[in-house]
CSV table of C-alpha atoms in Angstrom, one decimal:
chain,number,residue,atom,x,y,z
A,1,UNK,CA,62.2,170.2,147.9
A,2,UNK,CA,61.4,173.7,149.2
A,3,UNK,CA,63.4,175.6,151.8
A,4,UNK,CA,61.0,174.9,154.7
A,5,UNK,CA,61.1,171.2,154.1
A,6,UNK,CA,64.9,171.2,153.9
A,7,UNK,CA,65.0,173.2,157.1
A,8,UNK,CA,62.8,170.7,158.9
A,9,UNK,CA,64.8,167.7,157.8
A,10,UNK,CA,68.1,169.4,158.8
A,11,UNK,CA,66.7,170.5,162.2
A,12,UNK,CA,65.3,167.1,162.8
A,13,UNK,CA,68.7,165.5,162.0
A,14,UNK,CA,70.4,167.9,164.5
A,15,UNK,CA,67.9,167.1,167.2
A,16,UNK,CA,68.2,163.4,166.5
A,17,UNK,CA,72.0,163.5,167.0
A,18,UNK,CA,71.5,165.6,170.2
A,19,UNK,CA,69.1,163.0,171.6
A,20,UNK,CA,71.5,160.1,170.7
A,21,UNK,CA,74.3,161.9,172.5
A,22,UNK,CA,72.1,162.3,175.6
A,23,UNK,CA,71.4,158.6,175.5
A,24,UNK,CA,75.2,157.8,175.2
A,25,UNK,CA,75.9,160.0,178.2
A,26,UNK,CA,73.3,158.0,180.2
A,27,UNK,CA,74.8,154.6,181.0
A,28,UNK,CA,71.5,153.6,182.6
A,29,UNK,CA,69.6,154.0,179.4
A,30,UNK,CA,72.2,152.0,177.5
A,31,UNK,CA,72.1,149.2,180.1
A,32,UNK,CA,68.3,149.0,179.9
A,33,UNK,CA,68.4,148.8,176.2
A,34,UNK,CA,71.0,145.9,176.3
A,35,UNK,CA,70.6,144.1,179.6
A,36,UNK,CA,66.8,144.1,180.2
A,37,UNK,CA,65.9,142.4,176.8
A,38,UNK,CA,68.7,139.8,177.4
A,39,UNK,CA,67.4,139.0,180.9
A,40,UNK,CA,63.8,138.8,179.7
A,41,UNK,CA,64.6,136.4,176.9
A,42,UNK,CA,66.8,134.3,179.2
A,43,UNK,CA,64.2,134.2,181.9
A,44,UNK,CA,61.2,133.2,179.8
A,45,UNK,CA,63.2,131.0,177.4
A,46,UNK,CA,64.8,128.9,180.1
A,47,UNK,CA,62.8,129.0,183.4
A,48,UNK,CA,59.3,129.4,182.0
A,49,UNK,CA,60.1,127.5,178.8
A,50,UNK,CA,60.9,124.4,180.8
A,51,UNK,CA,57.4,124.3,182.3
A,52,UNK,CA,55.4,125.4,179.3
A,53,UNK,CA,53.7,123.1,176.9
A,54,UNK,CA,52.2,124.7,173.8
A,55,UNK,CA,51.1,122.2,171.1
A,56,UNK,CA,53.2,122.3,167.9
A,57,UNK,CA,55.5,125.1,169.3
A,58,UNK,CA,58.9,125.4,170.7
A,59,UNK,CA,58.2,127.8,173.5
A,60,UNK,CA,61.2,130.0,172.6
A,61,UNK,CA,59.9,130.3,169.1
A,62,UNK,CA,56.5,131.3,170.5
A,63,UNK,CA,57.5,134.0,172.9
A,64,UNK,CA,60.0,136.0,170.9
A,65,UNK,CA,57.5,138.5,169.5
A,66,UNK,CA,56.0,139.1,173.0
A,67,UNK,CA,59.4,139.7,174.5
A,68,UNK,CA,60.2,142.1,171.7
A,69,UNK,CA,57.0,144.1,172.3
A,70,UNK,CA,57.7,144.1,176.0
A,71,UNK,CA,61.2,145.4,175.7
A,72,UNK,CA,60.2,148.1,173.2
A,73,UNK,CA,57.7,149.3,175.8
A,74,UNK,CA,60.4,149.3,178.5
A,75,UNK,CA,63.0,151.1,176.4
A,76,UNK,CA,60.5,153.8,175.3
A,77,UNK,CA,60.3,155.0,178.9
A,78,UNK,CA,63.5,156.9,178.2
A,79,UNK,CA,61.9,158.7,175.3
A,80,UNK,CA,59.2,159.9,177.6
A,81,UNK,CA,61.7,160.8,180.4
A,82,UNK,CA,64.0,162.7,178.0
A,83,UNK,CA,61.1,164.8,176.6
A,84,UNK,CA,59.8,165.5,180.1
A,85,UNK,CA,63.4,166.5,181.2
A,86,UNK,CA,63.7,168.9,178.2
A,87,UNK,CA,60.4,170.5,179.1
A,88,UNK,CA,61.4,171.0,182.7
A,89,UNK,CA,65.1,172.1,182.4
A,90,UNK,CA,64.4,175.2,180.2
A,91,UNK,CA,66.2,174.0,177.1
A,92,UNK,CA,63.0,174.3,175.1
A,93,UNK,CA,62.9,178.0,175.9
A,94,UNK,CA,66.4,178.3,174.4
A,95,UNK,CA,65.2,176.5,171.3
A,96,UNK,CA,62.3,179.0,171.0
A,97,UNK,CA,64.8,181.8,170.6
A,98,UNK,CA,66.5,179.9,167.7
A,99,UNK,CA,65.3,179.4,164.1
A,100,UNK,CA,64.3,175.7,164.7
A,101,UNK,CA,61.3,173.9,163.3
A,102,UNK,CA,58.9,173.1,166.1
A,103,UNK,CA,58.3,169.5,164.9
A,104,UNK,CA,62.1,168.9,164.7
A,105,UNK,CA,62.4,168.5,168.5
A,106,UNK,CA,59.6,165.8,168.5
A,107,UNK,CA,61.0,164.0,165.5
A,108,UNK,CA,64.5,164.0,167.0
A,109,UNK,CA,63.3,162.4,170.2
A,110,UNK,CA,61.2,159.9,168.2
A,111,UNK,CA,64.0,158.8,165.9
A,112,UNK,CA,66.4,158.4,168.9
A,113,UNK,CA,63.8,156.2,170.5
A,114,UNK,CA,63.6,154.1,167.4
A,115,UNK,CA,67.3,153.5,167.5
A,116,UNK,CA,67.2,152.5,171.2
A,117,UNK,CA,64.3,150.1,170.6
A,118,UNK,CA,66.0,148.6,167.6
A,119,UNK,CA,69.1,147.8,169.7
A,120,UNK,CA,66.8,146.0,172.2
A,121,UNK,CA,65.1,144.1,169.4
A,122,UNK,CA,68.4,142.9,167.8
A,123,UNK,CA,69.6,141.7,171.3
A,124,UNK,CA,66.4,139.7,171.8
A,125,UNK,CA,66.8,138.0,168.4
A,126,UNK,CA,70.4,137.1,169.0
A,127,UNK,CA,69.7,135.8,172.5
A,128,UNK,CA,66.7,133.8,171.2
A,129,UNK,CA,68.9,132.2,168.6
A,130,UNK,CA,71.4,131.1,171.2
A,131,UNK,CA,68.6,129.6,173.3
A,132,UNK,CA,67.2,127.6,170.4
A,133,UNK,CA,65.0,130.0,168.3
A,134,UNK,CA,64.8,128.6,164.8
A,135,UNK,CA,63.0,130.9,162.4
A,136,UNK,CA,61.6,129.5,159.2
A,137,UNK,CA,60.5,132.6,157.4
A,138,UNK,CA,61.8,133.5,153.9
A,139,UNK,CA,63.9,136.5,153.0
A,140,UNK,CA,60.8,138.3,151.9
A,141,UNK,CA,59.1,137.5,155.2
A,142,UNK,CA,62.0,138.9,157.2
A,143,UNK,CA,61.9,142.1,155.1
A,144,UNK,CA,58.3,142.5,156.1
A,145,UNK,CA,59.2,141.8,159.8
A,146,UNK,CA,61.9,144.5,159.7
A,147,UNK,CA,59.5,147.0,158.1
A,148,UNK,CA,56.8,146.2,160.7
A,149,UNK,CA,59.2,146.5,163.6
A,150,UNK,CA,60.3,149.9,162.4
A,151,UNK,CA,56.7,151.0,162.2
A,152,UNK,CA,56.0,149.6,165.7
A,153,UNK,CA,59.2,151.2,167.1
A,154,UNK,CA,58.1,154.6,165.7
A,155,UNK,CA,54.6,154.1,167.1
A,156,UNK,CA,55.8,153.4,170.6
A,157,UNK,CA,58.5,156.1,170.5
A,158,UNK,CA,55.8,158.7,169.5
A,159,UNK,CA,53.7,157.5,172.4
A,160,UNK,CA,56.7,158.0,174.7
A,161,UNK,CA,57.1,161.6,173.3
A,162,UNK,CA,53.4,162.3,174.0
A,163,UNK,CA,53.6,160.9,177.5
A,164,UNK,CA,56.7,163.0,178.2
A,165,UNK,CA,54.9,166.2,177.0
A,166,UNK,CA,51.8,165.4,179.1
A,167,UNK,CA,53.7,164.5,182.3
A,168,UNK,CA,54.5,167.1,185.0
A,169,UNK,CA,57.6,165.2,186.2
A,170,UNK,CA,60.3,163.0,184.7
A,171,UNK,CA,59.2,160.2,187.0
A,172,UNK,CA,55.6,160.6,186.0
A,173,UNK,CA,56.6,160.3,182.3
A,174,UNK,CA,58.1,156.9,183.0
A,175,UNK,CA,55.0,155.7,184.9
A,176,UNK,CA,52.7,156.7,182.0
A,177,UNK,CA,54.5,154.2,179.8
A,178,UNK,CA,54.0,151.3,182.2
A,179,UNK,CA,50.9,149.9,180.3
A,180,UNK,CA,53.1,149.2,177.2
A,181,UNK,CA,55.2,146.9,179.4
A,182,UNK,CA,52.1,145.1,180.8
A,183,UNK,CA,50.0,144.8,177.6
A,184,UNK,CA,52.1,142.0,176.1
A,185,UNK,CA,51.1,139.8,179.0
A,186,UNK,CA,47.4,140.3,178.2
A,187,UNK,CA,47.9,139.2,174.6
A,188,UNK,CA,49.0,136.3,172.6
A,189,UNK,CA,52.6,137.1,173.6
A,190,UNK,CA,53.1,134.3,176.1
A,191,UNK,CA,50.2,132.0,175.7
A,192,UNK,CA,47.6,131.4,173.1
A,193,UNK,CA,44.6,133.7,173.5
A,194,UNK,CA,42.3,130.7,173.6
A,195,UNK,CA,43.9,129.6,176.8
A,196,UNK,CA,43.3,132.9,178.7
A,197,UNK,CA,40.5,133.4,181.2
A,198,UNK,CA,37.2,134.2,179.4
A,199,UNK,CA,36.9,137.5,181.2
A,200,UNK,CA,40.1,138.9,179.5
A,201,UNK,CA,40.1,136.8,176.3
A,202,UNK,CA,38.0,139.5,174.4
A,203,UNK,CA,40.4,142.3,175.4
A,204,UNK,CA,43.4,140.2,174.5
A,205,UNK,CA,42.0,139.5,171.0
A,206,UNK,CA,41.1,143.1,170.3
A,207,UNK,CA,44.0,145.1,171.8
A,208,UNK,CA,46.8,146.1,169.3
A,209,UNK,CA,49.6,144.0,170.7
A,210,UNK,CA,48.0,140.7,169.7
A,211,UNK,CA,47.8,141.3,165.9
A,212,UNK,CA,51.4,142.7,165.9
A,213,UNK,CA,52.7,139.7,167.9
A,214,UNK,CA,50.8,137.3,165.7
A,215,UNK,CA,52.2,139.0,162.5
A,216,UNK,CA,55.8,138.7,163.7
A,217,UNK,CA,55.3,135.1,164.8
A,218,UNK,CA,53.6,134.1,161.5
A,219,UNK,CA,56.3,135.7,159.4
A,220,UNK,CA,59.2,134.4,161.3
A,221,UNK,CA,57.8,130.8,161.7
A,222,UNK,CA,56.2,130.6,158.2
A,223,UNK,CA,52.7,130.3,159.6
A,224,UNK,CA,49.4,131.5,158.0
A,225,UNK,CA,49.3,135.3,158.3
A,226,UNK,CA,45.5,135.7,157.9
A,227,UNK,CA,44.5,139.4,158.4
A,228,UNK,CA,46.8,140.0,161.3
A,229,UNK,CA,49.3,142.2,159.4
A,230,UNK,CA,46.5,144.4,158.0
A,231,UNK,CA,45.1,144.9,161.5
A,232,UNK,CA,48.5,145.5,163.0
A,233,UNK,CA,49.4,148.2,160.4
A,234,UNK,CA,46.0,149.8,160.8
A,235,UNK,CA,46.5,150.1,164.6
A,236,UNK,CA,50.1,151.4,164.1
A,237,UNK,CA,49.2,154.0,161.5
A,238,UNK,CA,46.2,155.2,163.5
A,239,UNK,CA,48.2,155.6,166.7
A,240,UNK,CA,51.1,157.3,164.9
A,241,UNK,CA,48.7,159.9,163.4
A,242,UNK,CA,47.0,160.5,166.7
A,243,UNK,CA,50.2,160.6,168.8
A,244,UNK,CA,52.1,162.9,166.4
A,245,UNK,CA,49.4,165.5,166.0
A,246,UNK,CA,48.5,165.3,169.7
A,247,UNK,CA,52.2,165.8,170.6
A,248,UNK,CA,52.5,168.7,168.2
A,249,UNK,CA,49.4,170.3,169.7
A,250,UNK,CA,50.5,169.8,173.3
A,251,UNK,CA,54.1,171.0,172.5
A,252,UNK,CA,52.8,174.2,170.7
A,253,UNK,CA,50.5,174.9,173.6
A,254,UNK,CA,53.2,174.5,176.2
A,255,UNK,CA,55.8,176.7,174.5
A,256,UNK,CA,53.3,179.5,173.5
């Protein structure tokens, strides 16, 4: 490994720890990562679950992937807000005077976002188990689920970083992430796509949330996977590449 690569990894590690410390000093971010997913799972699993009737499904089993995607979108607002805050407070100007890799700042925020999102995901799984979630997937299936969730968390966190860079205010950065909280509703997250209104059914089938949700559901419940995982990975990898290079371009333009 050459010197520049070692420097980028070390700088990214330092920035990652800094972003985690910022999160720990922000009780609101911690509460959102812990309380919101718990409330969402409790709300949909008890109140809506008692009035829902999906053939061959325990509703709690059915909605777990949708709640996970929704909470990841919610938690990633803080990645956007933290990046926007850094851009506005002048700390980036200080970093410019130091020998720090430019990409390390973005990687640090992204990695911290992955940790926050992972906390939310674990809480959802634990709450779902308490409410009656009964997964049937094998050990190999769960390994794939974990890998997919890491990729999804990275994708959404990078989108948060990009929104933070594009936003002119911290509040605006949070607003830009709102679609990620809404999209799971217009997918297979809470009802089969076939039951949706015909005017939105096409969008629900083609948007990236649906193959991701279907993949998680199939793997955890030992259902046919079809080509959902391939489509989900294609969406995630494509978004990661676009979001990363776009973020780097916007960041370099703003600090030049």
